Tab-separated table of C-alpha atoms in Angstrom:
chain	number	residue	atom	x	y	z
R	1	UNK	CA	-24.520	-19.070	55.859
R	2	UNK	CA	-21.136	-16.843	55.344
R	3	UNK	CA	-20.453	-14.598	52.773
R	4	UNK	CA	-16.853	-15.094	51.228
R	5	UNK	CA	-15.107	-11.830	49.854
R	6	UNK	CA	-14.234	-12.478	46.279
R	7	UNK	CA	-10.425	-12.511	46.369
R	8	UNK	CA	-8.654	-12.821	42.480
R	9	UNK	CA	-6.406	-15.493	42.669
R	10	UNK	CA	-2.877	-14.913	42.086
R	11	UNK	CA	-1.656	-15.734	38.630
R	12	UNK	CA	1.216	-17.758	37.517
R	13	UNK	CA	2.828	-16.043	34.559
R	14	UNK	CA	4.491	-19.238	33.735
R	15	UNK	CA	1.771	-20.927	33.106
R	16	UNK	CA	-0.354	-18.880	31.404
R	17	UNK	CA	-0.556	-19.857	27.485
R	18	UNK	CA	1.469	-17.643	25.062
R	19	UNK	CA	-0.790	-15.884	22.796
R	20	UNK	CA	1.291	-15.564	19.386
R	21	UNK	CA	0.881	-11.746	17.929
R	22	UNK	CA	-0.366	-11.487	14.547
R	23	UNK	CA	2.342	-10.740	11.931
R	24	UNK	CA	1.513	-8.510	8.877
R	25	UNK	CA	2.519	-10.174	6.099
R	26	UNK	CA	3.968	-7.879	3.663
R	27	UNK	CA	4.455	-8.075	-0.325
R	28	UNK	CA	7.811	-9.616	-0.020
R	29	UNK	CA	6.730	-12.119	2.233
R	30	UNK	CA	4.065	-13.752	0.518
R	31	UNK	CA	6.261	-13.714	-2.600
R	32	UNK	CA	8.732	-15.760	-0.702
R	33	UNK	CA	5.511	-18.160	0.059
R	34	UNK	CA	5.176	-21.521	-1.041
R	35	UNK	CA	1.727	-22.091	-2.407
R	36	UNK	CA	0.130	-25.647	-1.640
R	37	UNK	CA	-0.502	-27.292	-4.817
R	38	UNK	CA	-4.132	-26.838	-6.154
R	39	UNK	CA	-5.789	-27.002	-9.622
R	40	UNK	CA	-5.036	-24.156	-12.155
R	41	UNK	CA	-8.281	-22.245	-12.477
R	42	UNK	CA	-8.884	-18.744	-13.963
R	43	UNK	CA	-10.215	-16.950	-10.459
R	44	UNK	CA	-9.850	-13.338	-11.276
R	45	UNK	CA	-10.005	-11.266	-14.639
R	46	UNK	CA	-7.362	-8.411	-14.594
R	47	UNK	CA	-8.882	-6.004	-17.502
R	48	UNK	CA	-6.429	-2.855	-17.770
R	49	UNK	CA	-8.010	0.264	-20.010
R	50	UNK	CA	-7.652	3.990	-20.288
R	51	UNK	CA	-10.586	5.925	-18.351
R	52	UNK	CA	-10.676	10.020	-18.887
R	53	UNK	CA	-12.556	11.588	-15.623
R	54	UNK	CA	-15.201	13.861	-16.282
R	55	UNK	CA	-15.151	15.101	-13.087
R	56	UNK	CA	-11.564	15.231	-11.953
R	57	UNK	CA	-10.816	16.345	-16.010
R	58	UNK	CA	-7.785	14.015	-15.714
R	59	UNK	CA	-7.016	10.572	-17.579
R	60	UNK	CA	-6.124	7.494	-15.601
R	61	UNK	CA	-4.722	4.111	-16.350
R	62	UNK	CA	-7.273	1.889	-15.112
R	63	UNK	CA	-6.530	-1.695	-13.630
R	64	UNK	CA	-9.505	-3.522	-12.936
R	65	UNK	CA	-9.575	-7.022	-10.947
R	66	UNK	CA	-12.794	-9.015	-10.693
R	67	UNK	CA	-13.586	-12.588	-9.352
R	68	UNK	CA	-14.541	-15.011	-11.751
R	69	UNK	CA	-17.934	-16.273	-9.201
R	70	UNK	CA	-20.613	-14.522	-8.848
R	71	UNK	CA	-21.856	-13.253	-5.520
R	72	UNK	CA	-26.243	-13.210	-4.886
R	73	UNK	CA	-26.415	-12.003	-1.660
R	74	UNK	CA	-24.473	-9.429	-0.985
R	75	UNK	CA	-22.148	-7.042	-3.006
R	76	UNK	CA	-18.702	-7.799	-2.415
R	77	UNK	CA	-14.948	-5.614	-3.194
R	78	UNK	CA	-11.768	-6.908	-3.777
R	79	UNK	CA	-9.480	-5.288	-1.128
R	80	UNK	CA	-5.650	-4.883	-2.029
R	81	UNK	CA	-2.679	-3.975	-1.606
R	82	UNK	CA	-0.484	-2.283	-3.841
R	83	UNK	CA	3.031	-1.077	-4.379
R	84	UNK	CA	4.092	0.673	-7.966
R	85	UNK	CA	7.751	0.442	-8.680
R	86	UNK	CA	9.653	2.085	-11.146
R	87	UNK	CA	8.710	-0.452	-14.182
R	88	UNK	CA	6.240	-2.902	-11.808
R	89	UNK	CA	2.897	-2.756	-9.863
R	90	UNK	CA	2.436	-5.131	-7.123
R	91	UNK	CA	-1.125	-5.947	-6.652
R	92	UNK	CA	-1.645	-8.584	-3.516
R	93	UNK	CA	-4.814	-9.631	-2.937
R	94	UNK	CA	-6.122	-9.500	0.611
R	95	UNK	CA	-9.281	-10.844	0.720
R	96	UNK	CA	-13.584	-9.174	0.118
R	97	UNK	CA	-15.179	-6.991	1.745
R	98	UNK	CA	-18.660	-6.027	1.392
R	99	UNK	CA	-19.865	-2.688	0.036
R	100	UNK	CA	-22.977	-0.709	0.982
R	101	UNK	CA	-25.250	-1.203	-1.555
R	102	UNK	CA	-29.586	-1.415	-1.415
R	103	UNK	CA	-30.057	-2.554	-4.569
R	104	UNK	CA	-28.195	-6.591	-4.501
R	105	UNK	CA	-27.712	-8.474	-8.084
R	106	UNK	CA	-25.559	-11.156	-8.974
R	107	UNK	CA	-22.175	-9.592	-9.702
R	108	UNK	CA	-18.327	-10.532	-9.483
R	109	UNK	CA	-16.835	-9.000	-6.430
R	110	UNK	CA	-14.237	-6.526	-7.827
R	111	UNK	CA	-12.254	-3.583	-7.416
R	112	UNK	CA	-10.885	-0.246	-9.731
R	113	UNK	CA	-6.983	0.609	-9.346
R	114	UNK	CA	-6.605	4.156	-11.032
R	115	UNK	CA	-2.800	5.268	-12.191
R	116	UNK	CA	-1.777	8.241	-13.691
R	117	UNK	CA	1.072	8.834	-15.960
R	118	UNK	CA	1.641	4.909	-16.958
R	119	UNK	CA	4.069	5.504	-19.963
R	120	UNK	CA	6.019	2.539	-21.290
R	121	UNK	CA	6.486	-1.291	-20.395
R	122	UNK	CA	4.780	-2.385	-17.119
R	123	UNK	CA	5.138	-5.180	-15.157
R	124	UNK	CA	2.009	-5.989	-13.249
R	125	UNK	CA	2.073	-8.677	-10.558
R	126	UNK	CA	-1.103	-10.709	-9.187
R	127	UNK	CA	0.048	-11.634	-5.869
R	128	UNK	CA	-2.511	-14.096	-3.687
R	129	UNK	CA	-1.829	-14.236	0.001
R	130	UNK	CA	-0.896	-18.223	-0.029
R	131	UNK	CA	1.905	-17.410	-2.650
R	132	UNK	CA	0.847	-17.705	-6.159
R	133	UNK	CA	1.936	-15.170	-8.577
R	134	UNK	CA	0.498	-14.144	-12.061
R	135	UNK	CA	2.601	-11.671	-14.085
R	136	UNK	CA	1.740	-9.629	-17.476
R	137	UNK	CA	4.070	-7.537	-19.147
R	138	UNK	CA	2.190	-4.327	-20.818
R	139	UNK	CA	2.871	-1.461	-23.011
R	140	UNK	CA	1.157	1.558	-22.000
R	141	UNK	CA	1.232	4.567	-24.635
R	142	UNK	CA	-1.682	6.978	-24.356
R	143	UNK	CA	-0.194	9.295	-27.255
R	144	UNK	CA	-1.133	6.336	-29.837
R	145	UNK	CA	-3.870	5.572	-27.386
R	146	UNK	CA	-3.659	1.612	-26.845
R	147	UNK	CA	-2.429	-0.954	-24.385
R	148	UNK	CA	-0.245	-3.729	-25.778
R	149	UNK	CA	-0.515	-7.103	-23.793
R	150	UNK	CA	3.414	-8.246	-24.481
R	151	UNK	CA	3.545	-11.266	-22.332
R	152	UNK	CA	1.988	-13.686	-19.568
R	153	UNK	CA	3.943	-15.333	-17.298
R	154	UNK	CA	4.425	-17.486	-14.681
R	155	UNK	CA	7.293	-17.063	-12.378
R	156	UNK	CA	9.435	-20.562	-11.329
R	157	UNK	CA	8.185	-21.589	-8.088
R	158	UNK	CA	6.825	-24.744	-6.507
R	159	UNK	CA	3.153	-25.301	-7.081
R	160	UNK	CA	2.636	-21.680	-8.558
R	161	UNK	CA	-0.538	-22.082	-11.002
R	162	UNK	CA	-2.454	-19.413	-12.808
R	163	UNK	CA	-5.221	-18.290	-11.397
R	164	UNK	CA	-5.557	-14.771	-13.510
R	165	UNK	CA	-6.684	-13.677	-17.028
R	166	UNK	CA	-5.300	-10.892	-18.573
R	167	UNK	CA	-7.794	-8.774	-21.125
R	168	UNK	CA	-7.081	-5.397	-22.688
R	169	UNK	CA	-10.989	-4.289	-24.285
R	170	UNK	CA	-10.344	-1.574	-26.752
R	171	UNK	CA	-14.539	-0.898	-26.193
R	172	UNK	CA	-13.320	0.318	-22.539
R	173	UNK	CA	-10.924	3.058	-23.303
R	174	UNK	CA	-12.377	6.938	-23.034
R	175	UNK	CA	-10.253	10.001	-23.561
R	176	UNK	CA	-11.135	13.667	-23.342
């Protein structure tokens, strides 16, 4: 019996199977996206309401996104990405991820956006990652202390479908 030296064998570069990298989509390129055509259903609830911190002693413009389903087993976040603009905010979603928690109940996965110094008409984009995008055009004055809902739309693009309702409770606000 002979013992044989392992030896690697050479390898042939050429043919080896290319391994695409993974591109990062960005904001603009999954507005550019083409959404396959699906069923309009309300998925998320976009509530938007002024929060004053007790803590911080500062008052934020809160956006807050929550799914629709319930989760039982585990407690879930919404994880985004956003971009504010001069009059817009860009909110794509990316996807859940789940939070530490001990105590598990059914509850909407979801996710808190704080803004300071909102003043004036807002554009707020719901951007999913297969294309579709749900806009709202607010009003944000904290002087008179209310947030006007001025419009819902739906930009023109092939199969783009709502997915997002837009709610503005009064019963949320707190100020100093």
């Amino acid at each position: 019996m002979s013992l044989r030296k392992l030896v690697p064998l050479p390898i042939n570069q050429e043919k080896m199977p290319k391994i695409s990298k993974p591109r990062k989509k960005t904001t603009t390129t999954v507005k550019k996206t083409i959404p396959q055509k699906k069923e309009a259903s309300v998925e998320y609830i976009v509530t938007i309401f002024f929060k004053f911190d007790q803590r911080l002693k500062k008052q934020f413009s809160v956006i807050s996104l929550a799914t629709v389903k319930l989760f039982t087993s585990l407690s879930y976040e919404i994880s985004v990405d956003v971009q504010k603009g001069k009059n817009s905010i860009d909110i794509r979603l990316l996807g859940l991820n789940t939070r530490q928690s001990y105590y598990v109940s059914p509850n909407p996965a979801s996710t808190e956006l704080l803004f300071e110094n909102l003043f004036g008409k807002f554009n707020i984009n719901i951007i999913k990652q297969d294309g579709s995008i749900n806009c709202a055009l607010f009003d944000f004055n904290i002087y008179k202390k209310e947030i006007k809902l001025i419009e819902i739309s739906l930009p023109k693009k092939k199969n783009n479908r709502m997915f997002v309702r837009f709610e503005v409770p009064t019963e949320f606000f707190s100020f100093k």
